[in-house]
Tab-separated table of C-alpha atoms in Angstrom:
chain	number	residue	atom	x	y	z
A	1	UNK	CA	-121.590	-1.159	-46.826
A	2	UNK	CA	-119.124	-0.387	-44.012
A	3	UNK	CA	-116.092	-1.898	-42.744
A	4	UNK	CA	-116.784	-4.407	-39.886
A	5	UNK	CA	-113.886	-4.209	-37.775
A	6	UNK	CA	-113.119	-8.009	-36.378
A	7	UNK	CA	-113.831	-8.725	-32.857
A	8	UNK	CA	-110.959	-8.690	-30.388
A	9	UNK	CA	-109.920	-11.889	-29.536
A	10	UNK	CA	-109.026	-12.019	-25.779
A	11	UNK	CA	-105.161	-12.311	-24.773
A	12	UNK	CA	-103.715	-15.252	-24.398
A	13	UNK	CA	-100.403	-16.082	-23.065
A	14	UNK	CA	-97.753	-18.147	-24.988
A	15	UNK	CA	-96.107	-20.731	-23.952
A	16	UNK	CA	-92.540	-18.877	-24.932
A	17	UNK	CA	-93.747	-15.802	-23.075
A	18	UNK	CA	-92.932	-17.078	-19.521
A	19	UNK	CA	-89.230	-17.658	-21.175
A	20	UNK	CA	-89.336	-14.074	-22.312
A	21	UNK	CA	-89.680	-12.966	-19.372
A	22	UNK	CA	-87.262	-14.844	-17.534
A	23	UNK	CA	-84.387	-13.961	-20.367
A	24	UNK	CA	-85.086	-10.545	-19.559
A	25	UNK	CA	-84.589	-10.192	-15.967
A	26	UNK	CA	-81.428	-12.528	-16.424
A	27	UNK	CA	-80.369	-9.898	-18.908
A	28	UNK	CA	-81.081	-7.273	-16.858
A	29	UNK	CA	-79.648	-9.047	-13.872
A	30	UNK	CA	-76.168	-9.665	-15.963
A	31	UNK	CA	-76.150	-5.899	-17.090
A	32	UNK	CA	-75.965	-5.063	-13.150
A	33	UNK	CA	-73.670	-7.516	-12.118
A	34	UNK	CA	-71.499	-5.854	-15.501
A	35	UNK	CA	-71.864	-2.533	-14.334
A	36	UNK	CA	-70.679	-3.585	-10.690
A	37	UNK	CA	-67.843	-5.220	-11.516
A	38	UNK	CA	-66.982	-2.574	-14.160
A	39	UNK	CA	-67.233	-0.076	-11.231
A	40	UNK	CA	-64.931	-2.260	-8.938
A	41	UNK	CA	-62.642	-2.525	-11.854
A	42	UNK	CA	-62.035	1.331	-12.178
A	43	UNK	CA	-61.699	1.937	-8.422
A	44	UNK	CA	-58.850	-0.881	-8.133
A	45	UNK	CA	-57.129	0.664	-11.268
A	46	UNK	CA	-57.337	4.571	-9.624
A	47	UNK	CA	-56.385	2.356	-6.117
A	48	UNK	CA	-53.005	0.988	-8.127
A	49	UNK	CA	-52.442	4.402	-10.058
A	50	UNK	CA	-52.745	6.444	-6.705
A	51	UNK	CA	-50.168	3.449	-4.983
A	52	UNK	CA	-47.757	3.917	-7.975
A	53	UNK	CA	-48.096	7.392	-7.915
A	54	UNK	CA	-47.181	6.943	-4.244
A	55	UNK	CA	-44.086	5.219	-4.709
A	56	UNK	CA	-42.901	7.748	-7.820
A	57	UNK	CA	-43.148	10.554	-5.365
A	58	UNK	CA	-41.672	8.374	-2.751
A	59	UNK	CA	-38.639	7.176	-5.267
A	60	UNK	CA	-38.660	10.689	-6.407
A	61	UNK	CA	-38.009	11.903	-2.388
A	62	UNK	CA	-34.967	9.546	-2.069
A	63	UNK	CA	-33.215	9.956	-5.159
A	64	UNK	CA	-33.414	13.665	-3.866
A	65	UNK	CA	-32.501	13.151	-0.035
A	66	UNK	CA	-29.603	10.774	-2.055
A	67	UNK	CA	-28.173	13.759	-4.168
A	68	UNK	CA	-28.286	16.297	-1.018
A	69	UNK	CA	-26.612	13.588	0.902
A	70	UNK	CA	-24.113	13.178	-1.761
A	71	UNK	CA	-23.763	16.795	-1.585
A	72	UNK	CA	-23.158	17.032	1.352
A	73	UNK	CA	-20.306	14.457	1.237
A	74	UNK	CA	-18.638	16.106	-1.392
A	75	UNK	CA	-18.983	19.252	0.426
A	76	UNK	CA	-17.467	17.709	3.864
A	77	UNK	CA	-14.424	15.991	1.444
A	78	UNK	CA	-13.953	19.424	-0.353
A	79	UNK	CA	-13.736	20.897	3.447
A	80	UNK	CA	-11.419	18.361	4.963
A	81	UNK	CA	-9.005	18.842	1.300
A	82	UNK	CA	-8.316	22.563	2.330
A	83	UNK	CA	-7.954	22.134	5.920
A	84	UNK	CA	-5.380	19.515	5.120
A	85	UNK	CA	-3.617	21.957	2.805
A	86	UNK	CA	-4.388	25.019	5.802
A	87	UNK	CA	-2.492	22.510	8.064
A	88	UNK	CA	0.635	21.931	5.453
A	89	UNK	CA	0.748	25.696	5.209
A	90	UNK	CA	1.148	26.078	8.916
A	91	UNK	CA	3.499	23.542	9.839
A	92	UNK	CA	5.472	24.510	6.409
A	93	UNK	CA	5.354	27.730	8.001
A	94	UNK	CA	6.478	26.385	11.557
A	95	UNK	CA	9.699	24.290	10.026
A	96	UNK	CA	12.608	26.135	11.063
A	97	UNK	CA	14.922	28.020	8.301
A	98	UNK	CA	17.304	25.248	6.425
A	99	UNK	CA	20.659	25.992	7.620
A	100	UNK	CA	23.603	26.537	5.124
A	101	UNK	CA	25.661	23.507	4.110
A	102	UNK	CA	28.673	24.431	5.965
A	103	UNK	CA	26.915	26.061	9.460
A	104	UNK	CA	28.145	24.096	12.364
A	105	UNK	CA	26.200	21.974	14.059
A	106	UNK	CA	24.238	20.742	10.708
A	107	UNK	CA	22.553	17.615	10.487
A	108	UNK	CA	21.891	15.877	6.867
A	109	UNK	CA	18.710	14.150	6.734
A	110	UNK	CA	17.532	11.846	3.866
A	111	UNK	CA	13.471	10.304	4.157
A	112	UNK	CA	12.578	7.534	1.996
A	113	UNK	CA	8.756	7.819	1.398
A	114	UNK	CA	6.962	4.410	1.039
A	115	UNK	CA	6.675	5.255	-2.715
A	116	UNK	CA	10.604	5.365	-3.082
A	117	UNK	CA	10.685	8.908	-3.181
A	118	UNK	CA	13.681	10.679	-1.456
A	119	UNK	CA	13.255	13.953	0.355
A	120	UNK	CA	16.818	15.665	1.201
A	121	UNK	CA	17.120	18.470	3.847
A	122	UNK	CA	19.430	20.057	6.577
A	123	UNK	CA	18.276	21.130	10.162
A	124	UNK	CA	20.284	22.036	13.430
A	125	UNK	CA	21.379	19.415	15.333
A	126	UNK	CA	19.165	20.837	18.450
A	127	UNK	CA	15.492	20.545	15.926
A	128	UNK	CA	12.942	18.113	17.285
A	129	UNK	CA	11.901	15.275	15.153
A	130	UNK	CA	8.436	16.696	15.362
A	131	UNK	CA	10.128	19.649	13.417
A	132	UNK	CA	11.200	16.955	10.873
A	133	UNK	CA	7.539	15.618	10.840
A	134	UNK	CA	6.286	18.646	10.293
A	135	UNK	CA	8.516	19.121	7.039
A	136	UNK	CA	7.852	15.819	5.683
A	137	UNK	CA	4.028	16.630	6.080
A	138	UNK	CA	4.308	20.060	4.709
A	139	UNK	CA	5.833	18.097	1.668
A	140	UNK	CA	3.673	15.574	1.138
A	141	UNK	CA	-0.106	16.539	2.741
A	142	UNK	CA	-1.440	13.092	2.014
A	143	UNK	CA	0.870	11.689	5.075
A	144	UNK	CA	-1.146	12.827	7.861
A	145	UNK	CA	0.238	13.481	11.647
A	146	UNK	CA	0.437	10.211	13.922
A	147	UNK	CA	-0.072	7.842	11.012
A	148	UNK	CA	3.814	6.591	10.435
A	149	UNK	CA	6.749	6.794	12.161
A	150	UNK	CA	9.883	7.475	11.276
A	151	UNK	CA	12.594	4.478	11.334
A	152	UNK	CA	16.613	4.012	11.025
A	153	UNK	CA	18.430	1.110	9.292
A	154	UNK	CA	21.509	1.525	11.453
A	155	UNK	CA	20.867	0.831	14.264
A	156	UNK	CA	17.701	-0.055	14.387
A	157	UNK	CA	15.094	1.894	15.309
A	158	UNK	CA	11.136	2.727	15.207
A	159	UNK	CA	11.177	6.768	16.148
A	160	UNK	CA	7.146	6.569	17.044
A	161	UNK	CA	4.992	9.408	18.328
A	162	UNK	CA	7.013	9.997	21.431
A	163	UNK	CA	10.457	10.186	20.221
A	164	UNK	CA	8.843	13.486	18.269
A	165	UNK	CA	10.008	15.910	21.690
A	166	UNK	CA	13.356	14.876	21.378
A	167	UNK	CA	16.357	16.598	19.622
A	168	UNK	CA	18.204	15.251	16.439
A	169	UNK	CA	21.045	15.056	18.566
A	170	UNK	CA	19.132	13.253	21.324
A	171	UNK	CA	17.968	10.359	19.034
A	172	UNK	CA	21.652	9.647	17.653
A	173	UNK	CA	20.832	11.416	14.264
A	174	UNK	CA	23.708	13.889	14.112
A	175	UNK	CA	25.276	14.477	12.097
A	176	UNK	CA	23.478	12.344	9.421
A	177	UNK	CA	20.672	9.986	9.073
A	178	UNK	CA	18.619	8.024	6.546
A	179	UNK	CA	15.714	7.420	7.665
A	180	UNK	CA	12.062	5.412	6.327
A	181	UNK	CA	8.494	6.403	6.911
A	182	UNK	CA	7.229	3.194	8.208
A	183	UNK	CA	3.055	3.481	7.904
A	184	UNK	CA	1.161	2.410	10.796
């Protein structure tokens, strides 16, 4: 009584098997295309990230350069202010002493500033107009040399830069005068 094995049947390919083989090949091809597209996307993302990083680095460098330039400008402005104040002190030191009110040859000047303020001082008649300009600039550091003229109302005269070498007497400002600053 033995057990008999059934006889092997010959291998027959069914009609559906070629479709399964084609489907498997198609899936393999799609997986390969997906992997290629995924690798390309990752490379594009990495390139974009690298470009963003480069742009951020360039922006940071530009901001740092702008900050350095702003610091240079602030330092230059501070230096200009220090120089202006030093020039003011130098001009103040060069202004002759004010004579007493009863001194002979004393010229009384009133200078009206553009803002309406008035400066009053006495000079000797042989002082130059430049001494008056130095005195104005020493008391008004924002008024810079060669940027204004002095003007008399009566008789109307514009005392430009060229007149600064003349004495107050030569300019007919002795014994007293009212001067106005005319900005250039």
